[in-house]
Amino acid sequence: MAGTFSFKYDDSMLQRRFTEYEKRVLPYAIAGALNDSMFAVREAFKRRFATVFDRPTPFTLNSVLYVKANKNQLESQVFVRNTASGGTPPSKYLFPEVEGGARGGK
């Protein structure tokens, strides 16, 4: 998907040195940090949309979504919604703002 931010943590080299307690707790801490980061990125996009666009709709403001990490999958993503029921998806009409270039004709 174009325009997706993805963060992944690989701790394979460190795992050999951790105690059993650290091996159990660390994935939760990492997943929490990834989720907090993705939420902050999402909120930053929402604040930016509110200042860049003239009267953005709630649909536009809430078009940035994220996939949370968990202890088994230490990866999270932030992306712009690619679907819309009966209209133009935000990923299409926001693309010129993100990538630059001219707006398409109507």
PDB file of C-alpha atoms in Angstrom:
ATOM      1  CA  MET A   1       0.000   0.000   0.000  1.00  0.00           C
ATOM      2  CA  ALA A   2       1.456   3.354  -1.000  1.00  0.00           C
ATOM      3  CA  GLY A   3       2.056   5.861   1.746  1.00  0.00           C
ATOM      4  CA  THR A   4       2.249   3.360   4.592  1.00  0.00           C
ATOM      5  CA  PHE A   5       4.632   3.853   7.488  1.00  0.00           C
ATOM      6  CA  SER A   6       5.808   0.616   9.013  1.00  0.00           C
ATOM      7  CA  PHE A   7       8.038  -0.033  12.004  1.00  0.00           C
ATOM      8  CA  LYS A   8       9.384  -3.443  12.947  1.00  0.00           C
ATOM      9  CA  TYR A   9      11.609  -4.467  15.834  1.00  0.00           C
ATOM     10  CA  ASP A  10      14.040  -7.392  15.504  1.00  0.00           C
ATOM     11  CA  ASP A  11      15.537  -8.515  18.800  1.00  0.00           C
ATOM     12  CA  SER A  12      16.995 -11.866  17.728  1.00  0.00           C
ATOM     13  CA  MET A  13      20.573 -10.893  18.668  1.00  0.00           C
ATOM     14  CA  LEU A  14      19.550  -9.638  22.120  1.00  0.00           C
ATOM     15  CA  GLN A  15      17.259 -12.550  22.991  1.00  0.00           C
ATOM     16  CA  ARG A  16      20.191 -14.803  23.905  1.00  0.00           C
ATOM     17  CA  ARG A  17      21.229 -12.460  26.734  1.00  0.00           C
ATOM     18  CA  PHE A  18      17.831 -11.899  28.348  1.00  0.00           C
ATOM     19  CA  THR A  19      16.581 -13.567  31.499  1.00  0.00           C
ATOM     20  CA  GLU A  20      13.307 -15.503  31.356  1.00  0.00           C
ATOM     21  CA  TYR A  21      11.490 -12.586  32.981  1.00  0.00           C
ATOM     22  CA  GLU A  22      12.863 -10.139  30.416  1.00  0.00           C
ATOM     23  CA  LYS A  23      11.901 -12.470  27.588  1.00  0.00           C
ATOM     24  CA  ARG A  24       8.300 -12.494  28.878  1.00  0.00           C
ATOM     25  CA  VAL A  25       7.973  -8.766  29.619  1.00  0.00           C
ATOM     26  CA  LEU A  26       9.976  -7.130  26.837  1.00  0.00           C
ATOM     27  CA  PRO A  27       7.561  -7.940  23.962  1.00  0.00           C
ATOM     28  CA  TYR A  28       4.715  -6.217  25.832  1.00  0.00           C
ATOM     29  CA  ALA A  29       6.851  -3.134  26.432  1.00  0.00           C
ATOM     30  CA  ILE A  30       7.978  -2.973  22.805  1.00  0.00           C
ATOM     31  CA  ALA A  31       4.429  -3.451  21.500  1.00  0.00           C
ATOM     32  CA  GLY A  32       3.229  -0.681  23.812  1.00  0.00           C
ATOM     33  CA  ALA A  33       5.965   1.676  22.601  1.00  0.00           C
ATOM     34  CA  LEU A  34       5.172   0.917  18.952  1.00  0.00           C
ATOM     35  CA  ASN A  35       1.453   1.483  19.532  1.00  0.00           C
ATOM     36  CA  ASP A  36       2.066   4.743  21.384  1.00  0.00           C
ATOM     37  CA  SER A  37       4.292   5.921  18.516  1.00  0.00           C
ATOM     38  CA  MET A  38       1.745   5.013  15.855  1.00  0.00           C
ATOM     39  CA  PHE A  39      -1.032   6.763  17.785  1.00  0.00           C
ATOM     40  CA  ALA A  40       1.140   9.894  18.058  1.00  0.00           C
ATOM     41  CA  VAL A  41       1.828   9.823  14.306  1.00  0.00           C
ATOM     42  CA  ARG A  42      -1.899   9.461  13.625  1.00  0.00           C
ATOM     43  CA  GLU A  43      -2.740  12.394  15.897  1.00  0.00           C
ATOM     44  CA  ALA A  44      -0.024  14.528  14.253  1.00  0.00           C
ATOM     45  CA  PHE A  45      -1.596  13.852  10.843  1.00  0.00           C
ATOM     46  CA  LYS A  46      -5.029  14.833  12.179  1.00  0.00           C
ATOM     47  CA  ARG A  47      -3.662  18.097  13.608  1.00  0.00           C
ATOM     48  CA  ARG A  48      -1.867  18.845  10.341  1.00  0.00           C
ATOM     49  CA  PHE A  49      -4.977  18.141   8.262  1.00  0.00           C
ATOM     50  CA  ALA A  50      -6.896  20.607  10.433  1.00  0.00           C
ATOM     51  CA  THR A  51      -4.394  23.382   9.639  1.00  0.00           C
ATOM     52  CA  VAL A  52      -3.640  22.592   5.980  1.00  0.00           C
ATOM     53  CA  PHE A  53      -7.185  22.075   4.704  1.00  0.00           C
ATOM     54  CA  ASP A  54     -10.043  24.560   4.772  1.00  0.00           C
ATOM     55  CA  ARG A  55     -12.798  23.058   6.980  1.00  0.00           C
ATOM     56  CA  PRO A  56     -11.817  19.370   6.608  1.00  0.00           C
ATOM     57  CA  THR A  57     -14.647  16.929   7.139  1.00  0.00           C
ATOM     58  CA  PRO A  58     -14.580  14.441  10.018  1.00  0.00           C
ATOM     59  CA  PHE A  59     -14.180  11.715   7.379  1.00  0.00           C
ATOM     60  CA  THR A  60     -10.929  13.341   6.208  1.00  0.00           C
ATOM     61  CA  LEU A  61      -9.673  13.990   9.738  1.00  0.00           C
ATOM     62  CA  ASN A  62     -10.320  10.370  10.704  1.00  0.00           C
ATOM     63  CA  SER A  63      -8.957   8.861   7.496  1.00  0.00           C
ATOM     64  CA  VAL A  64      -5.557   8.082   9.005  1.00  0.00           C
ATOM     65  CA  LEU A  65      -5.707   4.657  10.613  1.00  0.00           C
ATOM     66  CA  TYR A  66      -3.204   2.364  12.261  1.00  0.00           C
ATOM     67  CA  VAL A  67      -2.667  -1.335  12.900  1.00  0.00           C
ATOM     68  CA  LYS A  68      -1.535  -2.094  16.422  1.00  0.00           C
ATOM     69  CA  ALA A  69       1.423  -4.267  17.360  1.00  0.00           C
ATOM     70  CA  ASN A  70       1.090  -7.127  19.831  1.00  0.00           C
ATOM     71  CA  LYS A  71       3.513  -9.335  21.749  1.00  0.00           C
ATOM     72  CA  ASN A  72       3.652 -11.856  18.897  1.00  0.00           C
ATOM     73  CA  GLN A  73       3.902  -9.357  16.050  1.00  0.00           C
ATOM     74  CA  LEU A  74       6.177  -6.447  16.926  1.00  0.00           C
ATOM     75  CA  GLU A  75       5.116  -4.356  13.954  1.00  0.00           C
ATOM     76  CA  SER A  76       2.613  -1.520  13.582  1.00  0.00           C
ATOM     77  CA  GLN A  77       1.483   0.565  10.620  1.00  0.00           C
ATOM     78  CA  VAL A  78      -0.073   3.947   9.939  1.00  0.00           C
ATOM     79  CA  PHE A  79      -1.986   4.366   6.687  1.00  0.00           C
ATOM     80  CA  VAL A  80      -4.660   6.440   4.975  1.00  0.00           C
ATOM     81  CA  ARG A  81      -8.026   4.762   4.512  1.00  0.00           C
ATOM     82  CA  ASN A  82      -8.299   3.263   1.034  1.00  0.00           C
ATOM     83  CA  THR A  83     -12.051   2.666   1.015  1.00  0.00           C
ATOM     84  CA  ALA A  84     -15.163   4.828   1.028  1.00  0.00           C
ATOM     85  CA  SER A  85     -18.754   3.743   0.730  1.00  0.00           C
ATOM     86  CA  GLY A  86     -20.154   5.585  -2.260  1.00  0.00           C
ATOM     87  CA  GLY A  87     -17.458   8.219  -2.625  1.00  0.00           C
ATOM     88  CA  THR A  88     -13.807   8.923  -3.287  1.00  0.00           C
ATOM     89  CA  PRO A  89     -11.476   7.220  -0.815  1.00  0.00           C
ATOM     90  CA  PRO A  90      -9.241   9.570   1.206  1.00  0.00           C
ATOM     91  CA  SER A  91      -6.102   7.875  -0.102  1.00  0.00           C
ATOM     92  CA  LYS A  92      -6.999   9.138  -3.582  1.00  0.00           C
ATOM     93  CA  TYR A  93      -7.891  12.763  -2.807  1.00  0.00           C
ATOM     94  CA  LEU A  94      -5.114  13.190  -0.212  1.00  0.00           C
ATOM     95  CA  PHE A  95      -2.399  11.768  -2.483  1.00  0.00           C
ATOM     96  CA  PRO A  96      -1.559  15.119  -4.184  1.00  0.00           C
ATOM     97  CA  GLU A  97      -1.116  16.733  -0.751  1.00  0.00           C
ATOM     98  CA  VAL A  98       1.285  14.025   0.409  1.00  0.00           C
ATOM     99  CA  GLU A  99       3.230  13.412  -2.800  1.00  0.00           C
ATOM    100  CA  GLY A 100       2.894  16.836  -4.392  1.00  0.00           C
ATOM    101  CA  GLY A 101       1.797  17.618  -7.910  1.00  0.00           C
ATOM    102  CA  ALA A 102      -1.363  18.949  -9.465  1.00  0.00           C
ATOM    103  CA  ARG A 103      -4.829  18.095  -8.331  1.00  0.00           C
ATOM    104  CA  GLY A 104      -6.808  16.016 -10.806  1.00  0.00           C
ATOM    105  CA  GLY A 105      -9.681  17.521 -12.758  1.00  0.00           C
ATOM    106  CA  LYS A 106     -13.300  16.950 -11.864  1.00  0.00           C
TER     107      LYS A 106
END
